[in-house]
Coordinates of C-alpha atoms in Angstrom, one line a residue:
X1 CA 2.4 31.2 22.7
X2 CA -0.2 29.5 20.4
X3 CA 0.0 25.7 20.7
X4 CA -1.5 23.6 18.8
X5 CA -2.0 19.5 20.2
X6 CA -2.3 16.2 18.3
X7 CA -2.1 13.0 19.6
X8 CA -0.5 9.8 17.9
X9 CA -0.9 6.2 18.6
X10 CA 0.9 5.8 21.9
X11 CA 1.4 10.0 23.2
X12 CA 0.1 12.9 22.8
X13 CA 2.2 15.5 21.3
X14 CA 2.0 19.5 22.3
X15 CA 3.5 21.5 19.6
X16 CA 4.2 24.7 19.7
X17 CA 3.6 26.7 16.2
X18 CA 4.0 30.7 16.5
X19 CA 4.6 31.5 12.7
X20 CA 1.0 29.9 12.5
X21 CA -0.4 32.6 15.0
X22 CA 1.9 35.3 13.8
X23 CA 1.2 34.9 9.8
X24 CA -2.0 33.1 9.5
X25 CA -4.0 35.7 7.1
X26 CA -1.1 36.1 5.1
X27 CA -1.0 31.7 5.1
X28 CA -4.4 31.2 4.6
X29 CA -4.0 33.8 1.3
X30 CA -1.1 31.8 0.4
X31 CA -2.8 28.5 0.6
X32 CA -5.5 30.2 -1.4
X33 CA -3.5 31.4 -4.3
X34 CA -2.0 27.3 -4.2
X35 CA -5.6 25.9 -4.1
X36 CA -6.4 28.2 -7.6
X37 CA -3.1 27.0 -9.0
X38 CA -3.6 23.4 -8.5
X39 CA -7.0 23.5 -9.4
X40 CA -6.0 24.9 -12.7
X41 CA -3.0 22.5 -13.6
X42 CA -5.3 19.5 -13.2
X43 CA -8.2 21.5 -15.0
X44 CA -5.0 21.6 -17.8
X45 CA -4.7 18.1 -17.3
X46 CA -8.1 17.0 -17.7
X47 CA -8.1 19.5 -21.1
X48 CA -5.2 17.5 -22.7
X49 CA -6.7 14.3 -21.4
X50 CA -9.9 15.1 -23.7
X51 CA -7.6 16.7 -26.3
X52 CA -6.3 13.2 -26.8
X53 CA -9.5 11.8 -26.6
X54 CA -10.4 13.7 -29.5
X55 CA -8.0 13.2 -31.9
X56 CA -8.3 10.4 -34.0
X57 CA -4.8 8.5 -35.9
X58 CA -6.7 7.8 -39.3
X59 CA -3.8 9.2 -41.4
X60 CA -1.8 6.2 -39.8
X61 CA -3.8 3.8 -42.4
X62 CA -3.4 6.0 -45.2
X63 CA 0.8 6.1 -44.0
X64 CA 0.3 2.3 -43.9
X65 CA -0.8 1.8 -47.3
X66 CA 1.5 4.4 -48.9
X67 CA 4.1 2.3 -47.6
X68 CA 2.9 -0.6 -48.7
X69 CA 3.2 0.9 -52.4
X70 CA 6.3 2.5 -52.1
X71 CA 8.1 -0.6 -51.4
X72 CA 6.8 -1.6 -55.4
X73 CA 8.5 1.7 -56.7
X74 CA 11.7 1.8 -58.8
X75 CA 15.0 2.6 -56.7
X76 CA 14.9 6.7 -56.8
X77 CA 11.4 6.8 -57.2
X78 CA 9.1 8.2 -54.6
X79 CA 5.1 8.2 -54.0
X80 CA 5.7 12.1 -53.6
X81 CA 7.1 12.2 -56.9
X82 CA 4.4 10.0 -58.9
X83 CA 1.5 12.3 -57.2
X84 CA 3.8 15.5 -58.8
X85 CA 3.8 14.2 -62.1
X86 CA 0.2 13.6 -61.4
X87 CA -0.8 16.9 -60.1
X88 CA 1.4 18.6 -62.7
X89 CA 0.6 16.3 -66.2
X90 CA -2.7 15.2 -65.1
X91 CA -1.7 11.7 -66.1
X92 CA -0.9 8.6 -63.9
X93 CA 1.6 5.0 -64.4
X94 CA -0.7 2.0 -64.3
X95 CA 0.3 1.0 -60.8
X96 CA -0.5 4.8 -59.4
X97 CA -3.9 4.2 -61.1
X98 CA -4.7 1.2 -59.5
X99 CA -3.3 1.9 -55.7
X100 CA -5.5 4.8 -56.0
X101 CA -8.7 3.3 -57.3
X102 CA -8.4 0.0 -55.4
X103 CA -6.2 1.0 -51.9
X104 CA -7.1 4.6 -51.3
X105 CA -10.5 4.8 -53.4
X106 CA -12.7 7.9 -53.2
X107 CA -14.8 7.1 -50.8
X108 CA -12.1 5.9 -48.7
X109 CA -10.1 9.5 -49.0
X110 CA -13.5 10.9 -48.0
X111 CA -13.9 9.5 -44.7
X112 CA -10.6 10.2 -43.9
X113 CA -10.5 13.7 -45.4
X114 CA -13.7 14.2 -43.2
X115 CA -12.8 12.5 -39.9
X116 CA -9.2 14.2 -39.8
X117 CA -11.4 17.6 -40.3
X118 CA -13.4 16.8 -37.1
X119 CA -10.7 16.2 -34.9
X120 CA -8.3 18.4 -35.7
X121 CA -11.3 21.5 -35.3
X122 CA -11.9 19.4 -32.0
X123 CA -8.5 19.6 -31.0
X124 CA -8.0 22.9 -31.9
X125 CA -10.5 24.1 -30.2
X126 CA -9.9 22.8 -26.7
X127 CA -6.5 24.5 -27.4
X128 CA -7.9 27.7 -28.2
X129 CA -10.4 28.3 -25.9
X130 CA -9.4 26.0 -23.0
X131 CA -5.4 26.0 -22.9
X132 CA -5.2 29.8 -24.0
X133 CA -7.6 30.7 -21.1
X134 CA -6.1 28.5 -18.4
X135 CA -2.5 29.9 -19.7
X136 CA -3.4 33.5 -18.5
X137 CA -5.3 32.3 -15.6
X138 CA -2.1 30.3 -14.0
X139 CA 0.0 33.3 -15.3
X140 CA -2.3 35.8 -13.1
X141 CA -2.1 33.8 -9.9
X142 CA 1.8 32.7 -9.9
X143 CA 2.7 36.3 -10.6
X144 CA 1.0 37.6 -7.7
X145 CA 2.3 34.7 -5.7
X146 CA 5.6 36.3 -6.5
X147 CA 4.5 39.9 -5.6
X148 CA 4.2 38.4 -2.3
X149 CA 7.9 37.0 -2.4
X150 CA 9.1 40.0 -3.0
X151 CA 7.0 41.5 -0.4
X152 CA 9.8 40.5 2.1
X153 CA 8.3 42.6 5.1
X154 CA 5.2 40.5 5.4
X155 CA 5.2 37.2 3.3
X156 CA 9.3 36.7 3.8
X157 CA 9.6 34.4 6.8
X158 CA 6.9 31.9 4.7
X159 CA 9.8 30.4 2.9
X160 CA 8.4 32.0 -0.5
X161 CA 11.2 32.0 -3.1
X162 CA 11.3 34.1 -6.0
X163 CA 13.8 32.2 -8.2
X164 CA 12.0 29.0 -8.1
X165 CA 8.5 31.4 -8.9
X166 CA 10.4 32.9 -11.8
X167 CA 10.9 29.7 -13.0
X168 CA 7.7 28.3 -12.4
X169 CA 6.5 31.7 -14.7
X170 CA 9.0 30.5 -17.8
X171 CA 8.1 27.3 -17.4
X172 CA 4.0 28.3 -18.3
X173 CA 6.0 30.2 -20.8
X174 CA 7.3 27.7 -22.5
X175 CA 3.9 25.7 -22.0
X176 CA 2.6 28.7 -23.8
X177 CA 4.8 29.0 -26.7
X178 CA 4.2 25.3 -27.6
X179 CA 0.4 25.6 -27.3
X180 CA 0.7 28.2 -30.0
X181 CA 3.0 25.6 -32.2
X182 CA 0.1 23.6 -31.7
X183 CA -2.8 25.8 -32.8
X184 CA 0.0 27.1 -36.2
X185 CA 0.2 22.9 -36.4
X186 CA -3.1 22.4 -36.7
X187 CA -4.2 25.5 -38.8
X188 CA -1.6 24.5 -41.4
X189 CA -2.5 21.0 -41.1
X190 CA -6.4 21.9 -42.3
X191 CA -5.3 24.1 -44.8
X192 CA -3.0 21.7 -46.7
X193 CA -5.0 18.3 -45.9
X194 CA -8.2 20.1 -46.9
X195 CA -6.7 21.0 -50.7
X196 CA -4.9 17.4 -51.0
X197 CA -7.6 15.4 -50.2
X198 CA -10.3 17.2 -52.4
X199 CA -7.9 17.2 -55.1
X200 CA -7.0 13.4 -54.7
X201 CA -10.5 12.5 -54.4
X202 CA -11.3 14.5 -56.9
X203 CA -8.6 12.8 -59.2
X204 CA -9.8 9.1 -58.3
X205 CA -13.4 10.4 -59.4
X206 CA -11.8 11.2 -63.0
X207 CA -10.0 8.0 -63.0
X208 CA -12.7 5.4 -62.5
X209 CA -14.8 7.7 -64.7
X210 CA -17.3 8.6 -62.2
X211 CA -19.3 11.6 -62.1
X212 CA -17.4 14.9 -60.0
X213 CA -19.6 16.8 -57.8
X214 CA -20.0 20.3 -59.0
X215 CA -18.9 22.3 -56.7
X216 CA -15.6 20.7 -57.3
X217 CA -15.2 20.7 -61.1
X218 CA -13.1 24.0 -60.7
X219 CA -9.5 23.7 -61.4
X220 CA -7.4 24.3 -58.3
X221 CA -6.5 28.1 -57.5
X222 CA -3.0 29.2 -56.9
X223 CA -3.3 29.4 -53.0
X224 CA -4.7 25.4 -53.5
X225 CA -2.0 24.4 -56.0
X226 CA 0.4 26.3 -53.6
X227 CA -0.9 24.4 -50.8
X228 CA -1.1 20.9 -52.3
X229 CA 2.8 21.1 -53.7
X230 CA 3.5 21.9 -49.9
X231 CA 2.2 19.3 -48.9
X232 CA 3.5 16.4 -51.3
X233 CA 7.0 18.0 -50.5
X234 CA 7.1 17.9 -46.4
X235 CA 4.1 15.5 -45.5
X236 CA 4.7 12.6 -47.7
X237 CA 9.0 12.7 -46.9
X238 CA 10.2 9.9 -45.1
X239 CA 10.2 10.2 -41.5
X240 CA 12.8 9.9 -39.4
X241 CA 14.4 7.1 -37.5
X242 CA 12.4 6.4 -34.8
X243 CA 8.8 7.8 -35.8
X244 CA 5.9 5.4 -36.4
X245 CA 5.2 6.6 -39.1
X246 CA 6.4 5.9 -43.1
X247 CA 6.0 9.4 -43.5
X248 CA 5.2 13.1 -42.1
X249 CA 1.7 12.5 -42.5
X250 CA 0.3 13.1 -38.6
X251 CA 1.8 15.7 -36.9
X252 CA -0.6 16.7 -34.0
X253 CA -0.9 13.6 -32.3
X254 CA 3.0 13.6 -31.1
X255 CA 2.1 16.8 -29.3
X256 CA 0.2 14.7 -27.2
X257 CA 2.1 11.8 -25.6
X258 CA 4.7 12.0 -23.0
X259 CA 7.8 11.7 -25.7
X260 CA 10.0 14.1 -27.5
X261 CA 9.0 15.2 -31.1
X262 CA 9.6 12.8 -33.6
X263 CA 8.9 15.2 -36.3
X264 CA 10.5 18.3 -36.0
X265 CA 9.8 21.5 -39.1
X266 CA 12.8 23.7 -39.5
X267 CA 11.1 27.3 -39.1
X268 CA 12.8 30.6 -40.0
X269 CA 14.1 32.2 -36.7
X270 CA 11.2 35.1 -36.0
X271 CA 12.5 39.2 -35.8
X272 CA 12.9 38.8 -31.6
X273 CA 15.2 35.7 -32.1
X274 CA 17.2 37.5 -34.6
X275 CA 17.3 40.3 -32.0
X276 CA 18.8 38.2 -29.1
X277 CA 21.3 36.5 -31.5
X278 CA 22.2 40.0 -32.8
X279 CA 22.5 41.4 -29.5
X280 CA 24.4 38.3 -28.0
X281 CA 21.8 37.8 -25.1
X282 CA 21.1 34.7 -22.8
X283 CA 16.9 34.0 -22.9
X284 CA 17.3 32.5 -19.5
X285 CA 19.1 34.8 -18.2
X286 CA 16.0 37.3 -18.6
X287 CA 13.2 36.6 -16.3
X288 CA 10.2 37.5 -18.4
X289 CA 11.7 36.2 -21.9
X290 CA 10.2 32.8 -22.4
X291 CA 12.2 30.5 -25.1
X292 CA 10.8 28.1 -26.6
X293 CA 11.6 24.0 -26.6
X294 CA 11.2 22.7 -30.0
X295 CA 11.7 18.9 -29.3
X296 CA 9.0 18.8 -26.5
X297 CA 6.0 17.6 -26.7
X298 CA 3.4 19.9 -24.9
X299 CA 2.6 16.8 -22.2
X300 CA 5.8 17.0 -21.5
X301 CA 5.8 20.9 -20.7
X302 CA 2.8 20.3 -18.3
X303 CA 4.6 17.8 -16.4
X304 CA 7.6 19.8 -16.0
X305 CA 5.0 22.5 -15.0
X306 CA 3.1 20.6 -12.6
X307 CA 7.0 19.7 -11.0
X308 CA 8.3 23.7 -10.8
X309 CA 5.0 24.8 -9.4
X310 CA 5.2 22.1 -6.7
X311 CA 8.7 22.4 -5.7
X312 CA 8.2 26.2 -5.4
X313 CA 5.3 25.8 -3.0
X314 CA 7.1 22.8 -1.1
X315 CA 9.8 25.6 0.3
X316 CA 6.8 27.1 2.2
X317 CA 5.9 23.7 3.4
X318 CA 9.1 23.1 4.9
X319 CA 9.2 26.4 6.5
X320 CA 6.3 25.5 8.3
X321 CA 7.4 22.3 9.2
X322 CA 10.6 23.8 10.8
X323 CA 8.9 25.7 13.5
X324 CA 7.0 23.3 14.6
X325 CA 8.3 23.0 18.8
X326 CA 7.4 19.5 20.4
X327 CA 6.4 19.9 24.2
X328 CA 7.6 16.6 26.9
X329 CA 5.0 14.2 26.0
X330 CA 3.9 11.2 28.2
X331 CA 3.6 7.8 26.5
X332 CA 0.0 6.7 26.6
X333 CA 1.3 2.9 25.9
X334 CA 4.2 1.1 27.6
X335 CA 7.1 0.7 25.4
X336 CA 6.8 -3.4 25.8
X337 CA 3.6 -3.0 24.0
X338 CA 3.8 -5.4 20.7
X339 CA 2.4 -4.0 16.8
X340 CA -0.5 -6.6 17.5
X341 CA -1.5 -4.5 21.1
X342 CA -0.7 -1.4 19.7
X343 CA -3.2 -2.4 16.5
X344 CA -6.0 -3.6 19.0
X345 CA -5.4 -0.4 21.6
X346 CA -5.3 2.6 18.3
X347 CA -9.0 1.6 17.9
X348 CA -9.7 2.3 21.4
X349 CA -8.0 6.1 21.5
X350 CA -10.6 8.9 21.1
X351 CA -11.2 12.8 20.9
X352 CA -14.0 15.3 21.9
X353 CA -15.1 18.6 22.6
X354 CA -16.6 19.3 25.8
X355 CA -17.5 23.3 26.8
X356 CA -14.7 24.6 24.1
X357 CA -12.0 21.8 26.0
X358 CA -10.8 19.2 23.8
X359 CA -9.9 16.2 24.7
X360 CA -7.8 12.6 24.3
X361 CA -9.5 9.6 26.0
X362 CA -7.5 6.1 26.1
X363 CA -9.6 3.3 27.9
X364 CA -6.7 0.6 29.7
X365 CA -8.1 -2.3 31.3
X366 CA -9.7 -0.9 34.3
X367 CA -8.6 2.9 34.0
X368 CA -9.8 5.8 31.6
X369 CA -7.3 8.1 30.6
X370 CA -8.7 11.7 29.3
X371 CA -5.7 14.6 28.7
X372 CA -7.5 17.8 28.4
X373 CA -6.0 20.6 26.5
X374 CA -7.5 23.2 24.4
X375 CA -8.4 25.5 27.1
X376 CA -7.5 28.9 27.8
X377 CA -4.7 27.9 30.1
X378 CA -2.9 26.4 27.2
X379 CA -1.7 23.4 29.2
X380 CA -2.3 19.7 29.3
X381 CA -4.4 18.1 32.2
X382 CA -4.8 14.3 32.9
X383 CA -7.5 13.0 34.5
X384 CA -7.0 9.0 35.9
X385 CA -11.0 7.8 36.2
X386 CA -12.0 4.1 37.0
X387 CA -15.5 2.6 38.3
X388 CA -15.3 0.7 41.7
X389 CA -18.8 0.2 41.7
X390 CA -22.3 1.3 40.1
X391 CA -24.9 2.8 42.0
X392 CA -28.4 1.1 41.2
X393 CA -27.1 -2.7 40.0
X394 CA -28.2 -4.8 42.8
X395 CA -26.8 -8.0 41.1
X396 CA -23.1 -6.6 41.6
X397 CA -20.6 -8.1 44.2
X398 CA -20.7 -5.4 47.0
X399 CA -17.3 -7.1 48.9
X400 CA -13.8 -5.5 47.2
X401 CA -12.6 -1.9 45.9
X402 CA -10.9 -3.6 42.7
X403 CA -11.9 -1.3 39.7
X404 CA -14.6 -3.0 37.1
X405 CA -13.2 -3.9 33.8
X406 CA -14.0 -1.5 31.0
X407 CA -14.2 -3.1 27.8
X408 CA -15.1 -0.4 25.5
X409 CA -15.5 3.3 25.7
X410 CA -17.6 5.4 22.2
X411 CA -18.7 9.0 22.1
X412 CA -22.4 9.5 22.6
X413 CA -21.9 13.0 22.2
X414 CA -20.0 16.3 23.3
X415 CA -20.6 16.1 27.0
X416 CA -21.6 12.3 27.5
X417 CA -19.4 9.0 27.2
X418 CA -20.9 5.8 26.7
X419 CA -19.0 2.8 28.5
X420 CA -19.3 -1.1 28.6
X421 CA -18.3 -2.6 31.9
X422 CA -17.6 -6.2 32.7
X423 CA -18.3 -6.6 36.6
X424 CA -18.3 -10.0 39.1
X425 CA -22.2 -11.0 40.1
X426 CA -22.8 -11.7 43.8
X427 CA -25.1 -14.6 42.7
X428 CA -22.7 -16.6 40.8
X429 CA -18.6 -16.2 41.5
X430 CA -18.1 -18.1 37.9
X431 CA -20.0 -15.0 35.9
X432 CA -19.1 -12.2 34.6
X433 CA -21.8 -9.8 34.0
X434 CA -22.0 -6.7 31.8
X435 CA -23.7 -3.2 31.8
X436 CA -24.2 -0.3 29.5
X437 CA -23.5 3.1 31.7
X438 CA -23.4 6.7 30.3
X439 CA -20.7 8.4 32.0
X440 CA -21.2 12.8 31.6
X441 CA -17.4 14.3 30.6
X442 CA -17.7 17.5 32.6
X443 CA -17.5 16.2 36.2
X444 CA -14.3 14.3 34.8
X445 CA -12.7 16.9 33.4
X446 CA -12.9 19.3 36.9
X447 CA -11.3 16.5 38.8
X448 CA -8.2 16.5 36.4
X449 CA -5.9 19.2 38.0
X450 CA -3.0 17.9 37.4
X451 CA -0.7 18.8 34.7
X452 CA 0.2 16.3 31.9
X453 CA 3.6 15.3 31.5
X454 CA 5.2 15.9 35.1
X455 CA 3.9 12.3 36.2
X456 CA 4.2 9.0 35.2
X457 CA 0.9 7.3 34.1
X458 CA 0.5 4.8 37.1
X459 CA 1.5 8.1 39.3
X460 CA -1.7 10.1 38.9
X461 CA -4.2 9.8 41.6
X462 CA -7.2 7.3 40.2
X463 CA -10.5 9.0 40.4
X464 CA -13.5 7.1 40.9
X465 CA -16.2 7.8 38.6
X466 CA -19.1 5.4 39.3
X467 CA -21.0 7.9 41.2
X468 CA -21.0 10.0 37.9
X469 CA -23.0 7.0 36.1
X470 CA -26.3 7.4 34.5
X471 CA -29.1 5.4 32.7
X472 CA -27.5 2.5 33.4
X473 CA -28.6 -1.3 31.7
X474 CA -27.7 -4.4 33.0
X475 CA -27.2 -7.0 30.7
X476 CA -26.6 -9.9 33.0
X477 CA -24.3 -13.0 31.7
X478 CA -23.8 -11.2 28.1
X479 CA -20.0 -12.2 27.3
X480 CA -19.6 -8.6 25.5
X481 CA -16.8 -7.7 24.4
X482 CA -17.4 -4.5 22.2
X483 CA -20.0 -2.2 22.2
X484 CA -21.1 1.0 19.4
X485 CA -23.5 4.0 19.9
X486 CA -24.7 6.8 17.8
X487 CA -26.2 9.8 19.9
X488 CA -28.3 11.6 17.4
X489 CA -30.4 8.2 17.1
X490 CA -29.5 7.6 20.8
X491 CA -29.0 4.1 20.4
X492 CA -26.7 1.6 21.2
X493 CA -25.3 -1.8 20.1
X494 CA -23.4 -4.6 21.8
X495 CA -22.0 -7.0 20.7
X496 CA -21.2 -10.6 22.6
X497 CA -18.0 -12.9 21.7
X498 CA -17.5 -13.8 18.6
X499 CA -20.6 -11.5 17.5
X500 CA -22.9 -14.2 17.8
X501 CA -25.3 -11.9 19.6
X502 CA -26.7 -8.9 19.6
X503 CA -28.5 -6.5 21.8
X504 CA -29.9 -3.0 20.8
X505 CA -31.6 -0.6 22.6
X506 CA -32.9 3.3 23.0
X507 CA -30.0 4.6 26.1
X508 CA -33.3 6.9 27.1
X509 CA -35.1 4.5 27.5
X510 CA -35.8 1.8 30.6
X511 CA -34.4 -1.5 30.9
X512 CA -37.7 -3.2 29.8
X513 CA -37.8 -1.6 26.6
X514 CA -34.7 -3.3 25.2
X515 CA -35.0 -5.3 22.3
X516 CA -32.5 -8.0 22.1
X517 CA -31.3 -9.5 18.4
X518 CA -29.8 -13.0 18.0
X519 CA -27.7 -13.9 14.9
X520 CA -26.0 -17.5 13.9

């Protein structure tokens, strides 16, 4: 049986996790295939992010001032109808004349015809080149996550399910469909803004009798006219209850935000729609026929992506969790302990490695608590250490076999403990003294041969440790109270109550080589 250990605030917990040691390569190329899928739905993410960034809402002034002058038109009348007549008689009403020459003006309809060029080719392009490469990327990967589902033999007891897959896979699908909407969106968009604004620009030119460039003296072509008309007719309609906008004029920019379409084109069904309606078939009922979701937005697809792909991953999760087999664990805290105890005594709970062994050390009052597990035998071993006395201190009362007090235990390193003791002085009855001790793990560990769990924490034998110390410094009358080391600079720091001093020094080194610091 594989077990795997953790420890939390007041026990240590053994848990037992076979499906782990049975099915680990085929997890670890699960979790693989997840870390490439997530990677790529928040590279997605970060794509729309600067798609949005890039496009730019400078047809909502142009909307705002078309407004503006159709409120001035006769009941019936429409500012699609005026530019009509216009395109079509070459002649304009008065008013027309002057909302073009003093609202939109030509060098007004430049920038904009210019700026709206620039973002939608911005736009476009991360949709191209980005989304469309992404799209087959995330379609790659979550199809072979569902070869494995299907691959019941090996991969079936990992909670993999193909239904919630397949829907992950229609779901990109759909993501897919509306990405092309998107690019057809935009492509359209250039086309038809392109001819209107070089014709209306060119048109205000004529009107305030300025001079026309000459590469745009030529009379529009069919394809232009073609292209112009289309665009009077759908772009400058009145929108719909509920749109921002007067009129149809911005389309892209709804694609982006986290709402349904507000404007909607009607669209021919294509030759495979005709197909299914002919042949009476359900879309969703076929796995690899994606349909598409006209009133979404394509944020709104992600998200619904980024929620399938998780919840099919999160059945493998809970298969996992389900396996998991707790082991009789022994408190490491007494159940009368308070939050604020149990805040102070988390601080004090440590692990290391020591020869391959691992191991949880909790520091009480006087005793050191180290559970050993890790080791080939698979089972738990407690150690109960304490210090009755330190060899070499000759300031320390000698009468007595009460434990010394330990105040703080840190990890020097793999095989060494560093530990702050708080002893009685046989000069002064009134003092308490303090040293710094390093305390070697591997003599602990032998002398802890008895199994975790079977005893209560106050049954196990105390060992005593002192004769285990080494490079030991006495820092007479110090009133520590916490101590911190770091073993690759093999130093150490304690600190005295309420940190107004503070002593440093090299644990290598001798006793007159400390260097003491005072703060406050």
């Amino acid at each position: 049986m594989y077990v795997f250990n953790v420890y939390t605030l007041c026990l240590p917990l053994q848990m037992s996790v076979d499906l782990i040691r049975e099915r680990y390569c085929e997890l670890q190329h699960l979790s693989l295939l997840y870390s490439h899928v997530s990677s790529l739905l928040h590279y997605t993410s970060d794509t729309l992010r600067c798609m949005t960034e890039a496009w730019e809402d400078v047809l909502l002034t142009m909307d705002i001032k078309l407004a503006k002058y159709s409120t001035t038109l006769k009941e019936g009348a429409s500012v699609a109808d005026e530019l009509l007549v216009l395109l079509a008689c070459g002649r304009a009403r008065s008013e027309l004349r002057d909302f073009l020459l003093d609202e939109l003006t030509a060098k007004g309809v430049k920038k904009i015809g210019l700026s709206l060029e620039t973002s939608y080719t911005r736009v476009r392009k991360y949709s191209l080149n980005c989304l469309s490469s992404v799209i087959q990327a995330l379609q790659f990967h979550l199809g072979e996550v569902l070869g494995m589902a299907r691959w019941k033999e090996r991969f079936g007891n990992l909670g993999i399910s193909t239904d919630s897959l397949q829907v992950c896979i229609k779901s990109l699908g759909t993501f897919a469909l509306k990405n092309q909407e998107l690019q057809s969106v935009i492509d359209e968009s250039l086309k038809s803004m392109k001819s209107f604004f070089m014709w209306i620009y060119v048109v205000i030119l004529k009107l305030g009798e300025e001079p026309v460039p000459s590469n745009m003296k030529q009379h529009l072509n069919a394809e232009e006219l073609k292209l112009v008309v289309h665009f009077l007719k759908k772009r400058l309609a009145k929108s719909a209850a509920g749109s921002s906008q007067s009129f149809n004029l911005e389309l892209v920019g709804q694609y982006l935000v986290d709402e349904d379409l507000k404007i909607v084109e009607e669209k021919q069904p294509s030759f495979w729609e005709r197909l299914l309606q002919e042949a009476e078939l359900d879309s969703n009922a076929i796995p690899w026929l994606f349909s598409p979701s006209p009133v979404k937005s394509l944020l709104q697809l992600l998200n619904s992506l980024v929620r399938d792909v998780a919840a099919a991953f999160a059945t493998t999760k809970e298969t996992i969790c389900q396996t998991f087999t707790p082991k009789p664990s022994v408190p490491l805290l007494p159940s009368t302990t308070g939050d604020s105890e149990v805040s102070k005594i988390d601080s004090k709970i440590g692990e290391l490695v020591c020869e391959g062994k691992r191991c949880v050390y909790y520091p009480s009052a006087r005793d050191l608590f180290l559970v050993v597990y890790g080791d080939e035998t698979q089972q738990m071993r407690c150690c109960r250490a304490c210090v009755r006395g330190v060899p070499g201190l000759a300031d320390q009362e000698k009468s007595g076999t009460e434990p010394l007090n330990l105040l703080s235990v840190q990890v020097y390193n793999g095989e060494t403990l560093s530990v702050l003791l708080e002893y009685r002085s046989s000069e002064r009855d009134d003092v308490m003294f303090n040293a710094v001790a390093q305390l070697p793990v591997k003599p602990v560990l032998n002398l802890a041969n008895e199994a975790f769990g079977e005893l209560a924490l106050e049954g196990y034998e105390c060992h005593d440790v002192g004769r285990f110390l080494t490079q030991i410094h006495s820092l007479g009358p110090f009133h520590a109270v916490s101590m911190a080391v770091s073993g690759p600079r093999r130093l150490a720091a304690v600190f005295s109550r309420r940190t107004k001093k503070v002593r440093l020094f090299d644990v290598d080194a001798e006793e007159e080589e400390e260097e003491e610091e005072e703060e406050g």
